[in-house]
C-alpha cells in the first residue's frame, strides 16, 4: 500500500535499528480516515475468503482490526494480555514474548468467543518476530477454527517473523514491509 | 440508548455486585455493527461542540473511540498505560487507579499529540469510580486544551464516578447508566 509507505517515510522515526515510531498516525495518535483506508485494503485483500471473525490482541491492534471489520461486516475478538476480573469461564491461552515491551505475557481469549465453525483472520498493526501472530494462531488451533491468514499494517521484514510464518504455509499480507531501517532511511521490500 | 440497555440485560453478567461482564459484544468480542451504532450516538450527542480530537485510554476504550471518531471525522489519541520503547519525547502523565485491574499505573500521552488549540472529547467504554476520566482530564489540562466532555458506553452509576465528574462541571454522557446490579437483575437510571 503505497500510501502507507509514503506516510511511514514522511512521519516514521527509526528510534533504533529495529524500533519504528509511527505514533503520529497509527498506534497512539490515530489518523481516523487513514486507518479506515487501511482497513478497507485488508478487506479487499481477503475478499475471496469466507471470513467470519477477526482476531487481534490488545492494545494497538484493536483499531486496525475494527476498521477492517467495518468493511468485512464481521465481529472482532481481541486477546487480553492478562486475565482480568471481567473475564470468566474457560479460556484459550498462549505465552507470547513481546518485542516492543521486552517481556512475556499470557494472552487470553474466552473459549465462548471462537468456535470450530469460525474462519478467522488475524489482524495486527505490527509484525516483528511474529510472536503475537504465532500465539494467536495457537489459540485458533485450540478452538478447532480455520485460519484464513494474517493481515498486518507494518511488517518489519528484517526481523524475520513474517517469512517464518509464510514458510509454515500461513498467508501473511502486510500493507507495508520494511526491509531495512536506518535513521533517516527506510527501505521497503 | 435503549438498545444498549437491552443488550446488557440480555447478555451482561454481574460477576459480583460491581463487576459487569459484557465481553460478548463490547469489550472482548466486539459486535462491530453495534459498536458503530454506539459511536454514531456519541457523535449525535456532541454534534454541537467543535470537537477536534477524541482522547481515550488503552485497551478497551479504543474501539468505541474509533467508532465515534469515524462519524465525527476527528483523530483519536489513546493514552498508553506505560511508556514503551516506541514512545519518545516529552509526555503528559497521570497516575490512575484501575478499578478493573486493581492496580495503579502511569498513563502517558506524548505532548506532540494534544495541543492548546484542541477541543477534546474523552471516550471510554466503562465509567466506574471515574479515575481514568479524571486522569485524562488532568492531561488535557496540562496541554492547555479545552474539554467538551466525556462520552461513556456503560456508567456504573452506583460507583459514583460519573456524578463526581458532573459535580465538577464536566459534561458526562453515558449511553447506559446502571443504578443497581445484582445477579440476574440490572436496574438502569
Coordinates of N, CA and C in Angstrom, one line a residue, chain B:
Chain B
X1 N -29.5 5.1 25.8 CA -29.6 4.3 24.5 C -30.3 3.0 24.8
X2 N -31.5 2.9 24.5 CA -32.3 1.7 24.9 C -31.7 0.4 24.3
X3 N -31.2 0.5 23.1 CA -30.6 -0.8 22.5 C -29.4 -1.3 23.3
X4 N -28.7 -0.4 24.0 CA -27.6 -0.8 24.8 C -28.1 -1.5 26.1
X5 N -29.1 -0.8 26.7 CA -29.7 -1.4 28.0 C -30.2 -2.8 27.7
X6 N -30.9 -2.9 26.6 CA -31.5 -4.2 26.2 C -30.3 -5.3 26.1
X7 N -29.3 -4.9 25.4 CA -28.1 -5.8 25.2 C -27.5 -6.2 26.5
X8 N -27.3 -5.2 27.4 CA -26.7 -5.5 28.7 C -27.6 -6.5 29.5
X9 N -28.9 -6.2 29.5 CA -29.9 -7.1 30.2 C -29.8 -8.5 29.6
X10 N -29.7 -8.6 28.3 CA -29.8 -9.9 27.7 C -28.4 -10.7 27.8
X11 N -27.3 -10.0 27.7 CA -26.0 -10.7 27.6 C -25.1 -10.4 28.7
X12 N -25.3 -9.3 29.5 CA -24.4 -8.9 30.5 C -24.5 -9.9 31.7
X13 N -23.4 -10.1 32.4 CA -23.4 -11.0 33.6 C -22.8 -10.2 34.7
X14 N -23.5 -10.1 35.8 CA -23.0 -9.4 37.0 C -22.1 -10.5 37.7
X15 N -20.8 -10.3 37.6 CA -19.9 -11.3 38.2 C -19.8 -11.1 39.7
X16 N -20.1 -9.9 40.2 CA -20.2 -9.6 41.6 C -21.1 -8.4 41.7
X17 N -21.1 -7.7 42.9 CA -22.0 -6.6 43.0 C -21.5 -5.4 42.2
X18 N -20.3 -5.4 41.8 CA -19.8 -4.3 41.0 C -18.9 -4.6 39.8
X19 N -18.8 -5.9 39.4 CA -18.1 -6.2 38.2 C -19.1 -6.8 37.1
X20 N -19.2 -6.0 36.0 CA -20.2 -6.4 35.0 C -19.4 -7.0 33.8
X21 N -19.7 -8.2 33.3 CA -19.1 -8.7 32.2 C -20.0 -8.5 30.9
X22 N -19.4 -7.8 30.0 CA -20.1 -7.6 28.7 C -19.2 -7.9 27.5
X23 N -18.3 -8.9 27.8 CA -17.3 -9.3 26.8 C -17.9 -9.9 25.6
X24 N -19.2 -10.3 25.6 CA -19.7 -11.0 24.4 C -20.1 -10.0 23.3
X25 N -20.1 -8.7 23.6 CA -20.4 -7.7 22.5 C -19.6 -6.4 22.6
X26 N -19.1 -6.1 23.8 CA -18.5 -4.8 23.9 C -17.0 -4.8 24.1
X27 N -16.4 -5.5 25.1 CA -15.0 -5.3 25.4 C -14.1 -6.5 25.4
X28 N -14.5 -7.6 24.6 CA -13.5 -8.6 24.3 C -13.9 -9.2 22.9
X29 N -15.2 -9.6 22.8 CA -15.7 -9.8 21.5 C -16.5 -8.6 21.2
X30 N -16.3 -8.0 20.0 CA -17.0 -6.8 19.6 C -18.0 -7.0 18.5
X31 N -19.2 -6.7 18.8 CA -20.3 -6.7 17.8 C -20.0 -5.4 16.9
X32 N -19.4 -5.6 15.8 CA -18.9 -4.4 15.0 C -20.0 -3.4 14.7
X33 N -21.1 -3.9 14.1 CA -22.2 -3.0 13.7 C -22.8 -2.3 14.9
X34 N -22.9 -3.0 16.1 CA -23.4 -2.3 17.3 C -22.5 -1.3 17.8
X35 N -21.2 -1.6 17.7 CA -20.2 -0.6 18.2 C -20.3 0.7 17.4
X36 N -20.5 0.5 16.1 CA -20.6 1.8 15.3 C -22.0 2.5 15.5
X37 N -23.0 1.8 15.9 CA -24.3 2.4 16.4 C -24.0 3.3 17.6
X38 N -23.2 2.7 18.5 CA -22.9 3.5 19.8 C -22.0 4.7 19.4
X39 N -21.1 4.5 18.5 CA -20.2 5.6 18.1 C -21.0 6.7 17.4
X40 N -22.0 6.3 16.6 CA -22.9 7.3 16.0 C -23.7 8.1 17.0
X41 N -24.2 7.4 18.0 CA -24.9 8.1 19.1 C -24.1 9.1 19.8
X42 N -22.8 8.8 20.1 CA -21.9 9.7 20.7 C -21.7 10.9 19.8
X43 N -21.6 10.7 18.5 CA -21.4 11.8 17.6 C -22.6 12.7 17.6
X44 N -23.8 12.1 17.7 CA -25.1 12.9 17.8 C -25.1 13.7 19.0
X45 N -24.8 13.1 20.2 CA -24.8 13.8 21.5 C -24.0 15.1 21.5
X46 N -22.8 15.0 20.8 CA -21.8 16.1 20.9 C -21.8 16.8 19.5
X47 N -22.8 16.7 18.7 CA -22.7 17.3 17.4 C -22.6 18.9 17.4
X48 N -23.0 19.5 18.5 CA -22.9 21.0 18.5 C -21.6 21.5 19.1
X49 N -20.7 20.6 19.5 CA -19.4 21.0 20.0 C -18.4 21.0 18.9
X50 N -17.5 22.0 18.8 CA -16.5 22.0 17.8 C -15.3 21.1 18.2
X51 N -15.5 19.8 18.3 CA -14.5 18.9 18.8 C -13.5 18.6 17.7
X52 N -12.2 18.6 18.1 CA -11.1 18.4 17.2 C -10.4 17.1 17.4
X53 N -10.6 16.4 18.6 CA -9.9 15.2 18.9 C -10.6 14.4 19.9
X54 N -10.5 13.1 19.8 CA -11.0 12.2 20.8 C -9.8 11.6 21.6
X55 N -9.9 11.6 22.9 CA -8.9 11.0 23.7 C -9.5 9.9 24.5
X56 N -8.8 8.7 24.5 CA -9.2 7.6 25.3 C -8.0 6.9 25.9
X57 N -8.2 5.7 26.5 CA -7.1 5.1 27.1 C -7.1 3.6 26.7
X58 N -5.9 3.0 26.5 CA -5.9 1.6 26.1 C -6.4 0.7 27.2
X59 N -7.0 -0.4 26.9 CA -7.1 -1.0 25.6 C -8.6 -0.9 25.2
X60 N -9.5 -1.2 26.1 CA -10.9 -1.4 25.6 C -11.6 -0.1 25.3
X61 N -11.1 1.0 25.6 CA -11.7 2.3 25.1 C -11.4 2.6 23.6
X62 N -10.4 1.9 23.0 CA -10.0 2.3 21.7 C -11.1 2.0 20.7
X63 N -11.8 0.9 20.8 CA -12.8 0.5 19.8 C -14.0 1.6 19.7
X64 N -14.5 1.9 20.9 CA -15.6 2.9 20.9 C -15.1 4.3 20.5
X65 N -13.9 4.6 20.9 CA -13.3 5.9 20.5 C -13.2 6.0 18.9
X66 N -12.7 4.9 18.3 CA -12.6 4.9 16.9 C -13.9 4.9 16.2
X67 N -14.9 4.2 16.7 CA -16.2 4.2 16.1 C -16.9 5.6 16.2
X68 N -16.7 6.3 17.3 CA -17.2 7.7 17.4 C -16.4 8.6 16.4
X69 N -15.1 8.4 16.4 CA -14.3 9.3 15.5 C -14.6 9.1 14.1
X70 N -15.1 7.9 13.7 CA -15.5 7.7 12.3 C -16.6 8.7 11.9
X71 N -17.5 8.9 12.8 CA -18.7 9.7 12.5 C -18.3 11.2 12.7
X72 N -17.4 11.5 13.6 CA -17.1 12.9 14.0 C -15.9 13.4 13.1
X73 N -15.3 12.5 12.3 CA -14.2 12.8 11.4 C -13.1 13.6 12.1
X74 N -12.6 13.0 13.3 CA -11.5 13.6 14.0 C -10.5 12.5 14.4
X75 N -9.3 12.8 14.7 CA -8.3 11.8 15.1 C -8.6 11.3 16.5
X76 N -8.1 10.1 16.8 CA -8.1 9.6 18.2 C -6.7 9.6 18.7
X77 N -6.6 9.9 20.0 CA -5.3 9.7 20.7 C -5.6 8.8 21.9
X78 N -4.8 7.7 22.0 CA -5.0 6.9 23.2 C -3.8 7.0 24.2
X79 N -4.1 7.2 25.5 CA -3.1 7.1 26.5 C -2.6 5.7 26.6
X80 N -1.3 5.5 26.7 CA -0.7 4.2 27.0 C -0.6 4.0 28.5
X81 N -0.6 2.8 29.0 CA -0.6 2.6 30.4 C 0.9 2.4 30.9
X82 N 1.8 2.5 30.0 CA 3.2 2.6 30.4 C 4.0 3.2 29.2
X83 N 5.2 3.7 29.5 CA 6.0 4.3 28.5 C 6.8 3.2 27.8
X84 N 6.4 2.8 26.6 CA 7.0 1.7 25.9 C 8.2 2.2 25.0
X85 N 8.9 1.2 24.4 CA 10.1 1.6 23.7 C 9.8 2.4 22.4
X86 N 8.5 2.4 22.0 CA 8.2 3.2 20.8 C 7.5 4.6 21.1
X87 N 7.6 5.0 22.4 CA 7.2 6.3 22.8 C 8.4 7.1 23.1
X88 N 8.5 8.3 22.5 CA 9.7 9.2 22.7 C 9.3 10.6 22.9
X89 N 10.2 11.4 23.4 CA 9.9 12.8 23.6 C 9.2 13.1 24.9
X90 N 8.8 14.4 25.1 CA 8.1 14.8 26.3 C 6.7 14.3 26.3
X91 N 6.3 13.9 27.5 CA 4.9 13.3 27.6 C 4.1 14.0 28.8
X92 N 2.8 13.9 28.6 CA 1.9 14.2 29.8 C 1.7 12.9 30.5
X93 N 1.6 12.9 31.8 CA 1.4 11.7 32.6 C 0.3 11.9 33.6
X94 N -0.3 10.8 34.0 CA -1.3 10.9 35.1 C -1.2 9.5 35.8
X95 N -1.2 9.5 37.2 CA -1.3 8.3 37.9 C -2.8 8.0 38.0
X96 N -3.2 6.7 37.6 CA -4.6 6.3 37.6 C -4.7 5.0 38.3
X97 N -5.7 4.9 39.2 CA -6.0 3.6 39.8 C -7.1 2.9 39.0
X98 N -6.8 1.7 38.5 CA -7.7 0.9 37.7 C -8.6 0.1 38.7
X99 N -9.9 0.3 38.5 CA -10.9 -0.5 39.3 C -10.9 -1.9 38.8
X100 N -10.8 -2.1 37.4 CA -10.9 -3.4 36.8 C -9.7 -4.3 37.2
X101 N -8.5 -3.7 37.1 CA -7.3 -4.4 37.3 C -6.8 -4.3 38.8
X102 N -7.4 -3.5 39.6 CA -7.0 -3.3 41.0 C -5.5 -3.0 41.1
X103 N -5.0 -2.0 40.3 CA -3.6 -1.6 40.4 C -3.5 -0.1 40.0
X104 N -2.3 0.4 40.2 CA -2.1 1.8 39.8 C -1.1 1.8 38.6
X105 N -1.3 2.7 37.7 CA -0.4 2.8 36.6 C -0.3 4.3 36.2
X106 N 0.8 4.5 35.4 CA 1.0 5.9 34.9 C 0.6 5.9 33.4
X107 N -0.5 6.6 33.1 CA -0.9 6.8 31.8 C 0.0 7.9 31.1
X108 N 0.3 7.7 29.8 CA 1.2 8.5 29.1 C 0.7 8.9 27.8
X109 N 0.7 10.2 27.5 CA 0.4 10.7 26.1 C 1.6 11.7 25.7
X110 N 2.2 11.4 24.6 CA 3.2 12.4 24.1 C 2.6 13.8 23.9
X111 N 3.4 14.8 24.3 CA 2.9 16.2 24.3 C 2.5 16.6 22.9
X112 N 3.2 16.0 21.9 CA 3.0 16.4 20.5 C 1.6 16.1 20.0
X113 N 0.9 15.2 20.7 CA -0.4 14.7 20.2 C -1.6 15.4 20.7
X114 N -1.4 16.4 21.7 CA -2.5 17.2 22.1 C -2.0 18.7 22.1
X115 N -2.7 19.6 21.5 CA -2.3 21.0 21.6 C -3.3 21.8 22.3
X116 N -2.9 23.1 22.6 CA -3.7 24.0 23.3 C -4.9 24.5 22.4
X117 N -4.8 24.2 21.1 CA -5.9 24.5 20.2 C -7.0 23.5 20.1
X118 N -6.7 22.3 20.8 CA -7.7 21.2 20.7 C -8.9 21.4 21.6
X119 N -10.1 21.0 21.1 CA -11.3 20.8 21.9 C -11.5 19.3 21.9
X120 N -11.3 18.7 23.1 CA -11.2 17.3 23.3 C -12.5 16.7 23.8
X121 N -12.9 15.5 23.3 CA -13.9 14.7 23.9 C -13.2 13.4 24.4
X122 N -13.4 13.1 25.6 CA -12.9 11.8 26.2 C -14.0 10.8 26.0
X123 N -13.5 9.6 25.5 CA -14.4 8.5 25.2 C -13.8 7.2 26.0
X124 N -14.7 6.5 26.6 CA -14.3 5.2 27.2 C -15.4 4.3 27.3
X125 N -15.1 3.0 27.4 CA -16.2 2.0 27.3 C -17.0 1.9 28.7
X126 N -16.2 2.1 29.8 CA -16.8 2.0 31.1 C -16.5 3.2 32.0
X127 N -17.3 3.5 32.9 CA -17.0 4.5 33.9 C -17.5 4.0 35.2
X128 N -16.6 3.8 36.2 CA -16.9 3.2 37.5 C -16.6 4.3 38.5
X129 N -15.4 4.4 39.0 CA -15.1 5.4 40.0 C -14.6 6.7 39.3
X130 N -14.4 6.6 38.0 CA -14.1 7.9 37.3 C -12.6 8.2 37.3
X131 N -11.8 7.3 37.7 CA -10.3 7.6 37.8 C -9.7 7.8 36.4
X132 N -10.1 7.0 35.4 CA -9.5 7.1 34.1 C -9.9 8.5 33.5
X133 N -11.2 8.9 33.6 CA -11.6 10.1 33.0 C -10.9 11.3 33.8
X134 N -10.8 11.2 35.1 CA -10.1 12.2 35.9 C -8.6 12.4 35.4
X135 N -8.0 11.2 35.2 CA -6.6 11.3 34.8 C -6.4 11.9 33.4
X136 N -7.3 11.5 32.5 CA -7.2 12.1 31.2 C -7.5 13.5 31.2
X137 N -8.5 13.9 32.0 CA -8.8 15.4 32.2 C -7.6 16.2 32.6
X138 N -6.9 15.6 33.5 CA -5.6 16.2 34.0 C -4.6 16.4 32.9
X139 N -4.5 15.4 32.1 CA -3.5 15.5 31.0 C -4.0 16.6 29.9
X140 N -5.3 16.6 29.7 CA -5.8 17.6 28.8 C -5.6 19.1 29.3
X141 N -5.8 19.2 30.6 CA -5.5 20.5 31.3 C -4.0 20.9 31.1
X142 N -3.1 19.9 31.4 CA -1.7 20.1 31.2 C -1.4 20.6 29.8
X143 N -2.1 20.1 28.8 CA -1.9 20.5 27.4 C -2.5 21.9 27.1
X144 N -3.3 22.4 28.0 CA -3.9 23.7 27.8 C -5.1 23.6 26.8
X145 N -5.5 22.4 26.5 CA -6.6 22.2 25.6 C -8.0 22.3 26.3
X146 N -9.0 22.5 25.5 CA -10.4 22.6 26.0 C -11.0 21.2 26.1
X147 N -11.9 21.0 27.1 CA -12.6 19.7 27.2 C -14.1 19.9 26.9
X148 N -14.6 19.2 25.9 CA -16.0 19.3 25.6 C -16.8 18.4 26.6
X149 N -16.2 17.3 27.1 CA -16.9 16.4 28.0 C -16.4 15.0 27.8
X150 N -17.2 14.1 28.4 CA -16.8 12.7 28.3 C -18.0 11.9 27.7
X151 N -17.8 10.9 26.9 CA -18.8 10.1 26.4 C -18.4 8.6 26.8
X152 N -19.4 8.0 27.4 CA -19.1 6.7 28.0 C -20.1 5.6 27.5
X153 N -19.6 4.4 27.3 CA -20.5 3.4 26.9 C -21.4 3.0 28.1
X154 N -20.9 2.4 29.1 CA -21.6 2.0 30.3 C -21.1 2.6 31.6
X155 N -22.0 3.4 32.2 CA -21.6 4.0 33.5 C -22.2 3.2 34.6
X156 N -21.4 2.8 35.6 CA -21.9 2.1 36.8 C -22.2 3.2 37.8
X157 N -23.4 3.7 37.7 CA -23.8 4.9 38.5 C -23.6 4.8 40.0
X158 N -23.8 3.6 40.5 CA -23.7 3.3 41.9 C -22.3 3.4 42.4
X159 N -21.3 3.5 41.5 CA -19.9 3.7 42.0 C -19.5 5.1 42.0
X160 N -20.4 6.0 41.6 CA -20.3 7.4 41.9 C -19.3 8.3 41.0
X161 N -18.5 7.7 40.2 CA -17.5 8.4 39.4 C -18.2 9.5 38.5
X162 N -19.2 9.1 37.8 CA -19.9 10.0 36.9 C -20.5 11.2 37.6
X163 N -21.1 11.0 38.7 CA -21.7 12.1 39.4 C -20.7 13.0 40.0
X164 N -19.6 12.5 40.4 CA -18.5 13.3 40.9 C -17.9 14.2 39.8
X165 N -17.8 13.6 38.6 CA -17.3 14.5 37.5 C -18.3 15.5 37.1
X166 N -19.6 15.2 37.1 CA -20.7 16.1 36.8 C -20.7 17.3 37.8
X167 N -20.4 16.9 39.1 CA -20.4 17.9 40.2 C -19.3 18.9 40.0
X168 N -18.2 18.5 39.2 CA -17.1 19.4 38.9 C -17.4 20.2 37.6
X169 N -18.6 20.1 37.1 CA -19.0 20.8 35.9 C -18.6 20.2 34.6
X170 N -18.2 18.9 34.6 CA -17.8 18.2 33.4 C -19.1 17.6 32.8
X171 N -19.3 17.8 31.5 CA -20.4 17.1 30.8 C -20.1 15.7 30.6
X172 N -20.9 14.8 31.2 CA -20.7 13.3 31.1 C -21.9 12.7 30.5
X173 N -21.8 12.1 29.3 CA -22.9 11.5 28.6 C -22.6 10.0 28.6
X174 N -23.5 9.2 29.2 CA -23.3 7.8 29.2 C -24.5 7.1 28.4
X175 N -24.1 6.2 27.6 CA -25.2 5.5 26.7 C -26.1 4.6 27.5
X176 N -25.6 4.1 28.7 CA -26.4 3.4 29.6 C -25.8 3.7 31.0
X177 N -26.7 3.9 32.0 CA -26.3 4.1 33.4 C -26.9 3.1 34.2
X178 N -26.1 2.3 34.9 CA -26.6 1.2 35.7 C -26.7 1.8 37.2
X179 N -27.9 1.7 37.7 CA -28.1 2.2 39.0 C -27.9 1.2 40.1
X180 N -28.2 -0.1 39.8 CA -28.1 -1.2 40.7 C -27.9 -2.5 40.0
X181 N -27.1 -3.3 40.6 CA -26.7 -4.5 39.9 C -26.7 -5.7 40.8
X182 N -27.5 -6.7 40.5 CA -27.5 -8.0 41.3 C -27.5 -9.1 40.3
X183 N -27.1 -10.3 40.7 CA -27.1 -11.4 39.8 C -28.6 -11.5 39.2
X184 N -28.7 -11.5 37.9 CA -29.9 -11.7 37.2 C -30.8 -10.4 37.3
X185 N -30.3 -9.3 37.9 CA -31.1 -8.1 37.9 C -30.3 -6.9 37.8
X186 N -30.5 -6.2 36.7 CA -29.8 -4.9 36.4 C -30.8 -3.8 36.3
X187 N -30.7 -2.8 37.1 CA -31.6 -1.6 37.1 C -30.9 -0.4 36.5
X188 N -31.6 0.2 35.6 CA -31.0 1.4 34.9 C -31.5 2.7 35.5
X189 N -30.7 3.7 35.4 CA -31.2 5.1 35.9 C -32.2 5.6 34.9

